[in-house]
Coordinates of C-alpha atoms in Angstrom, one line a residue:
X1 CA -2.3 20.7 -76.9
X2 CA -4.4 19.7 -73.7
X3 CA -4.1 23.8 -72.7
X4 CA -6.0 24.9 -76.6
X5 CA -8.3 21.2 -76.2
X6 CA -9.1 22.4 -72.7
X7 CA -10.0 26.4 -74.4
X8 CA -12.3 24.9 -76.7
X9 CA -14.3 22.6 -75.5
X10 CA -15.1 25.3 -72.8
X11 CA -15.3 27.8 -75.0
X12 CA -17.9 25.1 -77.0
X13 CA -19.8 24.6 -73.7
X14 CA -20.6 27.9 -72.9
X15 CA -21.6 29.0 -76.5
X16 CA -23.7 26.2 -77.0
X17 CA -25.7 26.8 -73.4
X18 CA -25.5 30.5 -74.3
X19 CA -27.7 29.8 -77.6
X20 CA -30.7 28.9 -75.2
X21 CA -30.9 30.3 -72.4
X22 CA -29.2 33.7 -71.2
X23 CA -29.8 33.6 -67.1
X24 CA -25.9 34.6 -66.1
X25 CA -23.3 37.7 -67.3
X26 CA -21.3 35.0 -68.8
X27 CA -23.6 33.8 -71.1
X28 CA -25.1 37.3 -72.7
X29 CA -21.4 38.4 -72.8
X30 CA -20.8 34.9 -75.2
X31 CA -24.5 35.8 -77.3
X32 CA -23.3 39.7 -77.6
X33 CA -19.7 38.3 -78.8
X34 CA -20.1 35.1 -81.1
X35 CA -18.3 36.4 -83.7
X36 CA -15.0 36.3 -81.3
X37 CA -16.1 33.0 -80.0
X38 CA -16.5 31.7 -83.4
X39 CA -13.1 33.0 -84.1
X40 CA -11.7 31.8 -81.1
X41 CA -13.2 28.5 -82.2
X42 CA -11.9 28.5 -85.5
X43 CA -8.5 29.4 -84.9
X44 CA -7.6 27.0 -81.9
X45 CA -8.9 24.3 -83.5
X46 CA -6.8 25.3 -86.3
X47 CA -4.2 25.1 -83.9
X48 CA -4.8 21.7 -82.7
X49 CA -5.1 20.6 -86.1
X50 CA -1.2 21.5 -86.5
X51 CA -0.6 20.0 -83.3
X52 CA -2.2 16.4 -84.6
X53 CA -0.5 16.3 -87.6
X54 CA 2.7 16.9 -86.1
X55 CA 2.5 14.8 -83.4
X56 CA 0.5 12.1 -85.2
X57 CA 2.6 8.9 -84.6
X58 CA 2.7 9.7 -81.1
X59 CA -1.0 10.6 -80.5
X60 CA -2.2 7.3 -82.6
X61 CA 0.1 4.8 -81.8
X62 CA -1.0 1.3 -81.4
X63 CA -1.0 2.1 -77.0
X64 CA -2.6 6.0 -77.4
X65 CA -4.9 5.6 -80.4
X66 CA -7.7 4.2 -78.0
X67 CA -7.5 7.4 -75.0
X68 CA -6.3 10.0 -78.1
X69 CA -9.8 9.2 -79.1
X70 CA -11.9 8.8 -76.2
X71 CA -10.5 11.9 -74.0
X72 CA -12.0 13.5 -76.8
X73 CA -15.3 12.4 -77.8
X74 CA -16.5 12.1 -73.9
X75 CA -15.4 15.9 -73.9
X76 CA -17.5 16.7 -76.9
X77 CA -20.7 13.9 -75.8
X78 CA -20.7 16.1 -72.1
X79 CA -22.3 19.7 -74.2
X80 CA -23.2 18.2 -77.4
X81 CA -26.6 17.2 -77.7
X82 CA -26.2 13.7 -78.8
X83 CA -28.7 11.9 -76.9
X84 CA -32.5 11.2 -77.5
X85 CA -34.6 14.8 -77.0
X86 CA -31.6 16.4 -77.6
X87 CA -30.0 15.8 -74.3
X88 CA -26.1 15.8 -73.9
X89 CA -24.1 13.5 -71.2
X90 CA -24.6 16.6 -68.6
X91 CA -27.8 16.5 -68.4
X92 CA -27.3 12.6 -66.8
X93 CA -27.4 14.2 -63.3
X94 CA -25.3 11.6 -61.1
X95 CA -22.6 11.5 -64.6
X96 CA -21.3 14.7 -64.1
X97 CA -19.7 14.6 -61.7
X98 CA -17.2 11.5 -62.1
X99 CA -17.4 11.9 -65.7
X100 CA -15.7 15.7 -65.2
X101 CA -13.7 14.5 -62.6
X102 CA -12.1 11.4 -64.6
X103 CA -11.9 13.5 -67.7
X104 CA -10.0 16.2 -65.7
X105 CA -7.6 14.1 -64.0
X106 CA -7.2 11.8 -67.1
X107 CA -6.3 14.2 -69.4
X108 CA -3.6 16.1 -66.5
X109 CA -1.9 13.2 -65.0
X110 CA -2.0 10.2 -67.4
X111 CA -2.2 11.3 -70.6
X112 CA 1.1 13.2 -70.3
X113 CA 2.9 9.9 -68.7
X114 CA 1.1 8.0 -72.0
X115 CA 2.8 10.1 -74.3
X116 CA 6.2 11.3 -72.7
X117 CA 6.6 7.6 -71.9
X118 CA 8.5 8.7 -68.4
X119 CA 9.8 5.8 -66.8
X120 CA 11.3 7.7 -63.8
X121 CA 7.7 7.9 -62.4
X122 CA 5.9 4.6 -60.7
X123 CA 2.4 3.7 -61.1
X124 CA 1.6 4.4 -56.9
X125 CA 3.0 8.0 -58.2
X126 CA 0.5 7.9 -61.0
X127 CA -2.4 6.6 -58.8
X128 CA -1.6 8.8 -55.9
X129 CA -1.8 12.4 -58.0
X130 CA -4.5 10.8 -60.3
X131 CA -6.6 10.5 -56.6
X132 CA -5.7 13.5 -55.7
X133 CA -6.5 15.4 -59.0
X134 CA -9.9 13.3 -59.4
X135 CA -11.0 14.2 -56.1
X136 CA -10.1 17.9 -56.3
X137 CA -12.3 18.5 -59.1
X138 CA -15.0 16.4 -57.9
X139 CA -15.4 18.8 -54.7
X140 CA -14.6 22.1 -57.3
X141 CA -17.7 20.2 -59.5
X142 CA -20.0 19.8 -56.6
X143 CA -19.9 23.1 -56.3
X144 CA -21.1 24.1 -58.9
X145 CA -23.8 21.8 -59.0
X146 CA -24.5 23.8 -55.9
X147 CA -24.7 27.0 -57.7
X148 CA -26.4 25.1 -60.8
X149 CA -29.2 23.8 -58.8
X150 CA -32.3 25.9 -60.2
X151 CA -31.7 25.5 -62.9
X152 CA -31.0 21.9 -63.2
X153 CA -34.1 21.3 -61.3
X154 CA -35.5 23.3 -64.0
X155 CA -34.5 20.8 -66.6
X156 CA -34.9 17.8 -64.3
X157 CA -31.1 17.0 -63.9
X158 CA -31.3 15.1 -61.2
X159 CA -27.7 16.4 -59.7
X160 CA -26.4 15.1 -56.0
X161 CA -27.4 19.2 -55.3
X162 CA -31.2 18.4 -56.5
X163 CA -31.8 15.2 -55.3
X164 CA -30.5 16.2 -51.4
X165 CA -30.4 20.0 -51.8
X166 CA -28.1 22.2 -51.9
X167 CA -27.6 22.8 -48.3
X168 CA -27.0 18.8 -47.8
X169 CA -24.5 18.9 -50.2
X170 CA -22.4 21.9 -48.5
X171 CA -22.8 20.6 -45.0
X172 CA -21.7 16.9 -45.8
X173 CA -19.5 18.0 -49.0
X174 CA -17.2 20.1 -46.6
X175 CA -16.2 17.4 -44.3
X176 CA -16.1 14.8 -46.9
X177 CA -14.0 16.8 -49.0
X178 CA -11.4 17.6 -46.8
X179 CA -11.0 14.2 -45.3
X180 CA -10.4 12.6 -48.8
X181 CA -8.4 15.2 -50.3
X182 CA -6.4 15.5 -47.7
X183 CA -5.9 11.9 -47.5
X184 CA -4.8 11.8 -51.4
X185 CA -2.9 14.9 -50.9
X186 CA -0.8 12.8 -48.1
X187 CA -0.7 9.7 -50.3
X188 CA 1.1 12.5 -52.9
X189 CA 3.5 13.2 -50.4
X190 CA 4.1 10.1 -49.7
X191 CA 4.8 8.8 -53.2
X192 CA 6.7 11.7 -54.4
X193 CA 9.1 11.7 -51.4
X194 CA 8.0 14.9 -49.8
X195 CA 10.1 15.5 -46.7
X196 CA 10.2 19.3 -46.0
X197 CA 7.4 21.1 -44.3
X198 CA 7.0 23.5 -47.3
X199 CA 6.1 20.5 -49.4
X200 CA 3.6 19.6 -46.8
X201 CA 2.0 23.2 -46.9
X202 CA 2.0 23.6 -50.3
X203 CA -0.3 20.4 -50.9
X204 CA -2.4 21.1 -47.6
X205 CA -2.9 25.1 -48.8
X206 CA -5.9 23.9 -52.0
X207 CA -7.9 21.8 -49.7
X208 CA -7.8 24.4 -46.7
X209 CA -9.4 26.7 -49.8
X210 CA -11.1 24.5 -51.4
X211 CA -13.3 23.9 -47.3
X212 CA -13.4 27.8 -47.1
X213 CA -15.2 28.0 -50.5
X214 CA -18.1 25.3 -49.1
X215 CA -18.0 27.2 -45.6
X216 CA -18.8 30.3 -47.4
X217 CA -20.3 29.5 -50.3
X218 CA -23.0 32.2 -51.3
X219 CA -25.6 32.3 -54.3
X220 CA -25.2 36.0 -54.3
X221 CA -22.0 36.1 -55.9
X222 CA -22.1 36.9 -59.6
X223 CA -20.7 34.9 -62.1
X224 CA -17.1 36.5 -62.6
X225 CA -16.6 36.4 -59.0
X226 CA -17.5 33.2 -58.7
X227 CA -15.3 31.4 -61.8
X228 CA -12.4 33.3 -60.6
X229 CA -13.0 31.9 -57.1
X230 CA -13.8 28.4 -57.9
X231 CA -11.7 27.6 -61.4
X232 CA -9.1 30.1 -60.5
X233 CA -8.1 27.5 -57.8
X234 CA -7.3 24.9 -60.1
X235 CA -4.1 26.6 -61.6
X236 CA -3.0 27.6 -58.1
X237 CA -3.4 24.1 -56.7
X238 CA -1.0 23.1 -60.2
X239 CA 1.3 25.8 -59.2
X240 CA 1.9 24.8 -55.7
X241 CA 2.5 21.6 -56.7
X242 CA 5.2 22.4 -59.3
X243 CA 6.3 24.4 -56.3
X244 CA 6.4 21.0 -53.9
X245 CA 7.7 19.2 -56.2
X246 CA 10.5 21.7 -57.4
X247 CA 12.0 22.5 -53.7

């Protein structure tokens, strides 16, 4: 259910931008094909209809009801233009960034433990990967304020990339980035008993790619190049982690 919420509120996102503005590949492909993203739409949220009803008691219990609804609706607030002069939560510059991260990590690491009720894992467990998750797509997101930065300067978004330019934001980013994220990612290790050297590599390996992609960030690159770069790193972060934690 988190995988189709995830789809669609993406899949929202980018429709809704694409409606006013087309500056990127990405979103004249979504304005030459809203009849598939209005199908896509439709039928995931279908989906996750089925999925609430089934799952009902679970999602709105008296301990879930409050997050069940708030993931959500912060989700939704972050593209849809809710706010006075039609302004949605992204377009509070310093927001984005923790409000993506904590939504992120939120949804992945303590949501699940919220509705499996797993009693085998401890709350430094929880803290430690919610750290290292929140902090991972912090750095991912301060990229892409990076790459953002026209045209939120355009729309007087006053990102961290805007208000100390972009180059700022690289330099200092890098280092601070990799210091915290390897500290969570050793606080992880820590928590979840990781002895074995793989273990070790396999939490180290995101960060080490996440600093090359602030070393070499480029404006040049064109949009696909760039999502597979930058969000395909999130699902091999997960992988090597399920990897870790399996060995």
């Amino acid at each position: 259910m988190i995988f189709c919420c995830v789809l669609n509120i993406y899949t929202f996102h980018y429709y809704l931008k694409s409606r006013k503005t087309n500056t990127d590949k990405r979103l004249q492909w979504y304005e030459e094909n809203k009849v598939l993203i209005l199908t896509i739409l439709i039928s995931v949220s279908f989906l996750i209809t089925y999925l609430i009803i089934s799952h009902f008691k679970l999602l709105f219990s008296k301990n879930n009801i409050f997050w069940s609804l708030l993931i959500p609706v912060l989700s939704i607030a972050y593209s849809f233009p809710f706010l006075p002069g039609g302004k949605a939560l992204r377009h509070i510059g310093w927001l984005k960034l923790p409000l993506l991260s904590f939504v992120w990590s939120f949804a992945t690491v303590v949501l699940p433990v919220f509705y499996s009720d797993l009693s085998t894992i401890s709350q430094p467990q929880i803290l430690a990967l919610f750290a290292n998750r929140f902090f991972f797509i912090m750095a991912l997101a301060m990229l892409f304020n990076v790459r953002d930065y026209e045209e939120d300067k355009k729309d007087k978004v006053v990102t961290p990339a805007v208000a100390f330019g972009p180059q700022k934001i690289l330099f200092y980013g890098k280092g601070l980035m990799l210091f915290i994220n390897i500290i969570t990612g050793l606080l992880v290790c820590r928590y979840f008993n990781f002895h074995f050297t793989l273990q070790y590599i396999a939490v180290i390996i995101p960060v080490l790619l996440l600093f090359l992609l602030f070393h070499f960030f480029r404006f040049s690159r064109n949009e696909i190049e760039f999502s597979i770069l930058h969000d395909g790193l999130i699902p091999v972060k997960a992988l090597l982690l399920i990897f870790a934690a399996s060995i």
